[in-house]
Short mmCIF file of C-alpha atoms in Angstrom, two decimals:
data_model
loop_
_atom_site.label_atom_id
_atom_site.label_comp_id
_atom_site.label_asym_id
_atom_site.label_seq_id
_atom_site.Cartn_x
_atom_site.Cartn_y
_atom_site.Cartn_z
CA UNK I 1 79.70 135.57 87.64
CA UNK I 2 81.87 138.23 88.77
CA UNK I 3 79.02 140.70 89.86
CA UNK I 4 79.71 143.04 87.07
CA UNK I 5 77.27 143.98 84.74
CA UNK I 6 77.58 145.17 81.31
CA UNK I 7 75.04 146.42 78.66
CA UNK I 8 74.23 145.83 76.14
CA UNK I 9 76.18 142.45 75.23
CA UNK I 10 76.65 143.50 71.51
CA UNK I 11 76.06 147.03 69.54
CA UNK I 12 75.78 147.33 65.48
CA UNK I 13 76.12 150.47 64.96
CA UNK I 14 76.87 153.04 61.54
CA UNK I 15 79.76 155.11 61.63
CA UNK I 16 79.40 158.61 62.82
CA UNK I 17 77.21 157.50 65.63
CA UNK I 18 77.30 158.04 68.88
CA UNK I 19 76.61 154.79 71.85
CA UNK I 20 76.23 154.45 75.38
CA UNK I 21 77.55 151.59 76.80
CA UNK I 22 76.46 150.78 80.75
CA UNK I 23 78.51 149.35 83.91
CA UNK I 24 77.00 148.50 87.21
CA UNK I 25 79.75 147.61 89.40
CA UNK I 26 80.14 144.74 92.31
CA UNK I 27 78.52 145.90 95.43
CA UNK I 28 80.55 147.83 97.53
CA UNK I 29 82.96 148.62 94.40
CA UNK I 30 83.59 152.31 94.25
CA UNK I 31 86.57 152.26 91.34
CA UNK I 32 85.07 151.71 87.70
CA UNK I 33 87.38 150.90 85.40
CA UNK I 34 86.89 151.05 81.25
CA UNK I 35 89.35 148.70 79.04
CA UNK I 36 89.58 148.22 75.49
CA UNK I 37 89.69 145.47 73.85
CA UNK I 38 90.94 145.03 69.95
CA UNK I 39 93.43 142.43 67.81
CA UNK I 40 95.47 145.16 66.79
CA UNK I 41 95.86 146.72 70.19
CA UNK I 42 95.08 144.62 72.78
CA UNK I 43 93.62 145.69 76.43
CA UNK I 44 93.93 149.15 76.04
CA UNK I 45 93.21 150.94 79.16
CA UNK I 46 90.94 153.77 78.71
CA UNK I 47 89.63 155.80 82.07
CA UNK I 48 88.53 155.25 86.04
CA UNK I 49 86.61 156.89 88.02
CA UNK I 50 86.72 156.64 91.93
CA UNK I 51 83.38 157.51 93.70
CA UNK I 52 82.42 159.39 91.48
CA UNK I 53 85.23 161.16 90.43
CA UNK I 54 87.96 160.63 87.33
CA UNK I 55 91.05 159.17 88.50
CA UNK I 56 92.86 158.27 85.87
CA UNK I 57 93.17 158.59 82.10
CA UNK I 58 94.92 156.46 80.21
CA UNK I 59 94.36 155.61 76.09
CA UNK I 60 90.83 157.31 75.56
CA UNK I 61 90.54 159.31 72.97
CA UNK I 62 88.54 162.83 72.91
CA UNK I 63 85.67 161.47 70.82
CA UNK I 64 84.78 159.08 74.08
CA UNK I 65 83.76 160.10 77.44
CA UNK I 66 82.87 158.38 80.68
CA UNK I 67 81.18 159.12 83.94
CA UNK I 68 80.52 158.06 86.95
CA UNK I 69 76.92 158.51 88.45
CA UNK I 70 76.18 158.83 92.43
CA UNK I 71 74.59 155.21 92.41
CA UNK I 72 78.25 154.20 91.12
CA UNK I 73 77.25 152.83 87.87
CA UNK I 74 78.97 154.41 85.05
CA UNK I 75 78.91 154.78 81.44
CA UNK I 76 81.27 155.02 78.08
CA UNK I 77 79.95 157.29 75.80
CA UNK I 78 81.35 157.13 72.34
CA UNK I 79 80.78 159.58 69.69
CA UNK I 80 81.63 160.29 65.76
CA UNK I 81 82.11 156.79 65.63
CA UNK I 82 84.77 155.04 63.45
CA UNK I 83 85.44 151.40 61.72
CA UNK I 84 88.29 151.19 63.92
CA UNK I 85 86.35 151.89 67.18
CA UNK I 86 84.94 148.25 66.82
CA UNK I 87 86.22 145.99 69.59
CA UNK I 88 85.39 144.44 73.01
CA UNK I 89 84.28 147.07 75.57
CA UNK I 90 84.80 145.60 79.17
CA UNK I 91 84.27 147.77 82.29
CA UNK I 92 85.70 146.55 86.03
CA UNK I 93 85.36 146.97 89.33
CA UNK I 94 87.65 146.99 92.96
CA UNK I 95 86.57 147.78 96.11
CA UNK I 96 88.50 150.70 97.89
CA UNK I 97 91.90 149.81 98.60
CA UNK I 98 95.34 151.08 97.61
CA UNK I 99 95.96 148.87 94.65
CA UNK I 100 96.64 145.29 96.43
CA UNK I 101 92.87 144.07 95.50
CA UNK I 102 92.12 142.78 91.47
CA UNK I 103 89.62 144.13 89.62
CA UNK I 104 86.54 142.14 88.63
CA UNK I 105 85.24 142.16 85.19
CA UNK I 106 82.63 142.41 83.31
CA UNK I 107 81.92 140.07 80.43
CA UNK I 108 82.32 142.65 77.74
CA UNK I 109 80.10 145.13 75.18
CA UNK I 110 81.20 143.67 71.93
CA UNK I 111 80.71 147.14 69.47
CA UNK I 112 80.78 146.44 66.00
CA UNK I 113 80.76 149.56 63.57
CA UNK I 114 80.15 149.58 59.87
CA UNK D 1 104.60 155.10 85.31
CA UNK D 2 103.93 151.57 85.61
CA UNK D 3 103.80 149.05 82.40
CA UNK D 4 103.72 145.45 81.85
CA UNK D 5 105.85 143.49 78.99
CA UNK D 6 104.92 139.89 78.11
CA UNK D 7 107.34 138.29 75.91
CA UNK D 8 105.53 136.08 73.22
CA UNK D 9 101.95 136.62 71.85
CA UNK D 10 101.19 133.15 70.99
CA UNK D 11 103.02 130.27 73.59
CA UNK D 12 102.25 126.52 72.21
CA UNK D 13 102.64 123.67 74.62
CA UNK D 14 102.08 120.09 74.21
CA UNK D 15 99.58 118.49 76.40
CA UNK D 16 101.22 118.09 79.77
CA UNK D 17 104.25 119.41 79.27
CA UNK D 18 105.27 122.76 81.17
CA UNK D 19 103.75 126.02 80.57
CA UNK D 20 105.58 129.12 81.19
CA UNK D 21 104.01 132.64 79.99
CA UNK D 22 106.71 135.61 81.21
CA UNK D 23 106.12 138.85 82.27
CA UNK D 24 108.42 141.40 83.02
CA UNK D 25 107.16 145.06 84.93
CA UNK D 26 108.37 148.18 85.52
CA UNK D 27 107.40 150.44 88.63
CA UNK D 28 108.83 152.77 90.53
CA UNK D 29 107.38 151.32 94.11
CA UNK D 30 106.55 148.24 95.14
CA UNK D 31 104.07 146.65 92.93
CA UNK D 32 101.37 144.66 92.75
CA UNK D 33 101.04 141.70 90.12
CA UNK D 34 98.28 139.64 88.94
CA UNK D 35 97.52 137.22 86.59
CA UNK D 36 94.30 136.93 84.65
CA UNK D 37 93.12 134.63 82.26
CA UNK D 38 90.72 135.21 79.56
CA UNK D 39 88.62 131.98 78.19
CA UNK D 40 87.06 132.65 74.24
CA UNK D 41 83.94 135.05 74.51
CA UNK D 42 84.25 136.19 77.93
CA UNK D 43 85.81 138.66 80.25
CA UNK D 44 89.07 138.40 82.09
CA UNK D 45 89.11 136.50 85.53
CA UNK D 46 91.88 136.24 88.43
CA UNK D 47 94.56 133.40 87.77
CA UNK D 48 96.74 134.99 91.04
CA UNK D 49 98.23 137.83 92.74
CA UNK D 50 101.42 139.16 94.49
CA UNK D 51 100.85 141.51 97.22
CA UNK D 52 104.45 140.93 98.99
CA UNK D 53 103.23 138.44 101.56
CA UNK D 54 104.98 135.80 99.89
CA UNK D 55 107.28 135.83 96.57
CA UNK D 56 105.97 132.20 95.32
CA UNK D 57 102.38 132.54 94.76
CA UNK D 58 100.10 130.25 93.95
CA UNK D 59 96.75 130.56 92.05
CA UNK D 60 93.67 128.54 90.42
CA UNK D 61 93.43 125.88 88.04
CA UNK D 62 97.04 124.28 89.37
CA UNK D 63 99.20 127.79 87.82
CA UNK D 64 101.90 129.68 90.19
CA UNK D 65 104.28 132.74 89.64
CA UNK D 66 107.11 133.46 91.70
CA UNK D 67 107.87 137.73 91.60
CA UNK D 68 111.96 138.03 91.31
CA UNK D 69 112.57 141.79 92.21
CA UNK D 70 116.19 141.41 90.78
CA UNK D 71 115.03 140.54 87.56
CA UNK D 72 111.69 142.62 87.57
CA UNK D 73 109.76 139.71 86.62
CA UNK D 74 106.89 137.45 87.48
CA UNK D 75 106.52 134.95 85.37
CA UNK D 76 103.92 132.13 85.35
CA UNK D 77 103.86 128.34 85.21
CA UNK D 78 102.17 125.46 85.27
CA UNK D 79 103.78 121.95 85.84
CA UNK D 80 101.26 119.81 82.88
CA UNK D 81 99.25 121.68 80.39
CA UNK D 82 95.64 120.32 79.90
CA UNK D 83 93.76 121.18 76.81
CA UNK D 84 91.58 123.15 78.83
CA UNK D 85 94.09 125.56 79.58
CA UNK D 86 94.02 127.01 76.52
CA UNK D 87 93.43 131.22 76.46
CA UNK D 88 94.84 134.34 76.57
CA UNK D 89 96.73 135.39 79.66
CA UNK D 90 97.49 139.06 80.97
CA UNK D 91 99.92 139.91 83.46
CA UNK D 92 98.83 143.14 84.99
CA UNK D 93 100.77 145.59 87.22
CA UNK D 94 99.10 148.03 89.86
CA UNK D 95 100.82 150.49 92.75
CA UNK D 96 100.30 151.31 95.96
CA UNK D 97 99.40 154.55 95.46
CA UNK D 98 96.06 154.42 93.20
CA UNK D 99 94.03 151.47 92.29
CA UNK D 100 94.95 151.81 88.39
CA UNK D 101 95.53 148.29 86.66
CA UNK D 102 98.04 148.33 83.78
CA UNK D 103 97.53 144.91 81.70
CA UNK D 104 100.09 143.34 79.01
CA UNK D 105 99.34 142.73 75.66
CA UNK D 106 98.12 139.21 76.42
CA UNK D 107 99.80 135.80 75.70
CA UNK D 108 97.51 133.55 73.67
CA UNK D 109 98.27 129.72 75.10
CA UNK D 110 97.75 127.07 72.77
CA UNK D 111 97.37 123.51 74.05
CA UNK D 112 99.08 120.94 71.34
CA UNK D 113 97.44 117.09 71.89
#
């Protein structure tokens, strides 16, 4: 157990929906990170916030969104969703550090859209 | 910007024979490398890092990676295979200056009895 938590584990969903997925980080974490995961694309790396606060941006596109709340959990928001937005969802965590510490994962949101 | 190439999507292996998954990186200061290792159905865990302390580093589960700054690589290995060592396995790069994690495509291992 790597101390991050994820919900929910799966999501059906219809296309043109809209989800919130959930991310409570290890204690003491203050980076979230948000990865995607799909066969055609592999990890894709999405957003992370830092206390609070976007740090970076990488692949997300402008139909999702993310924050991060004061209690440092965050959450993916995903709207007008698509077939092709089904994959594996996975949020992680680092404590504060200038990049020499891993991140910790979660064990995934598995989104299926049809 | 930082970004990770891993040469090979799918590595087979016989059982016990030598496993080595490469990864090359690019980064414009001193990096930081890790290995994960995703198992079927679950989310990605720490195989080993390099943080410069030592250029041969050694991880779980009997795997190593040595980082070769001439050749911008960090490859990993693993003397025997064991069935159990089958899953997909990131290299992921990281700088000094924010705490952003850039993974690989993955290399899915396959363990041949």
């Amino acid at each position: 157990d790597s101390g991050v938590t994820q919900t929910p584990k799966h999501l059906i969903t219809a296309t043109g929906q809209r989800v919130t997925l959930r991310c409570s980080p290890r204690s003491g974490d203050l980076s979230v990170y948000w990865y995607q995961q799909s066969l055609d694309q592999g990890l894709q790396f999405l957003i992370q916030y830092y206390n609070g606060e976007e740090r970076a941006k990488g692949n997300i596109l402008e139909r999702f969104s993310a924050q991060q709340f004061p209690d440092l959990h965050s959450e993916l928001n995903l709207s007008s969703l698509e077939l092709g937005d089904s994959a594996l969802y996975f949020c992680a965590s680092s404590p504060p550090s200038r990049g020499n510490t891993e991140a910790f994962f979660g064990q995934g949101t598995r989104l299926t859209v049809v | 910007a930082q970004s990770v190439t891993q040469l090979g999507s799918h590595v087979s292996v016989s059982e016990g024979a030598l496993v080595l998954l490469r990864c090359n990186y690019s980064s414009s200061v001193p990096p930081y490398l890790f290995w994960y290792v995703q198992y079927p159905n679950q989310g990605l865990q720490l195989l080993l890092k390099y943080t410069s302390a030592a250029t041969l580093v050694k991880g779980i589960n009997g795997f190593e990676a040595e980082f070769k700054k001439s050749e911008t690589s960090f490859h990993l290995t693993k003397p025997s295979a064991h069935m159990r060592d089958a899953a997909e396995y990131f290299c992921a790069v990281s700088e000094n200056r924010d705490d952003k994690i850039i993974f690989g495509k993955g290399t899915r291992l396959h363990i041949l009895p």
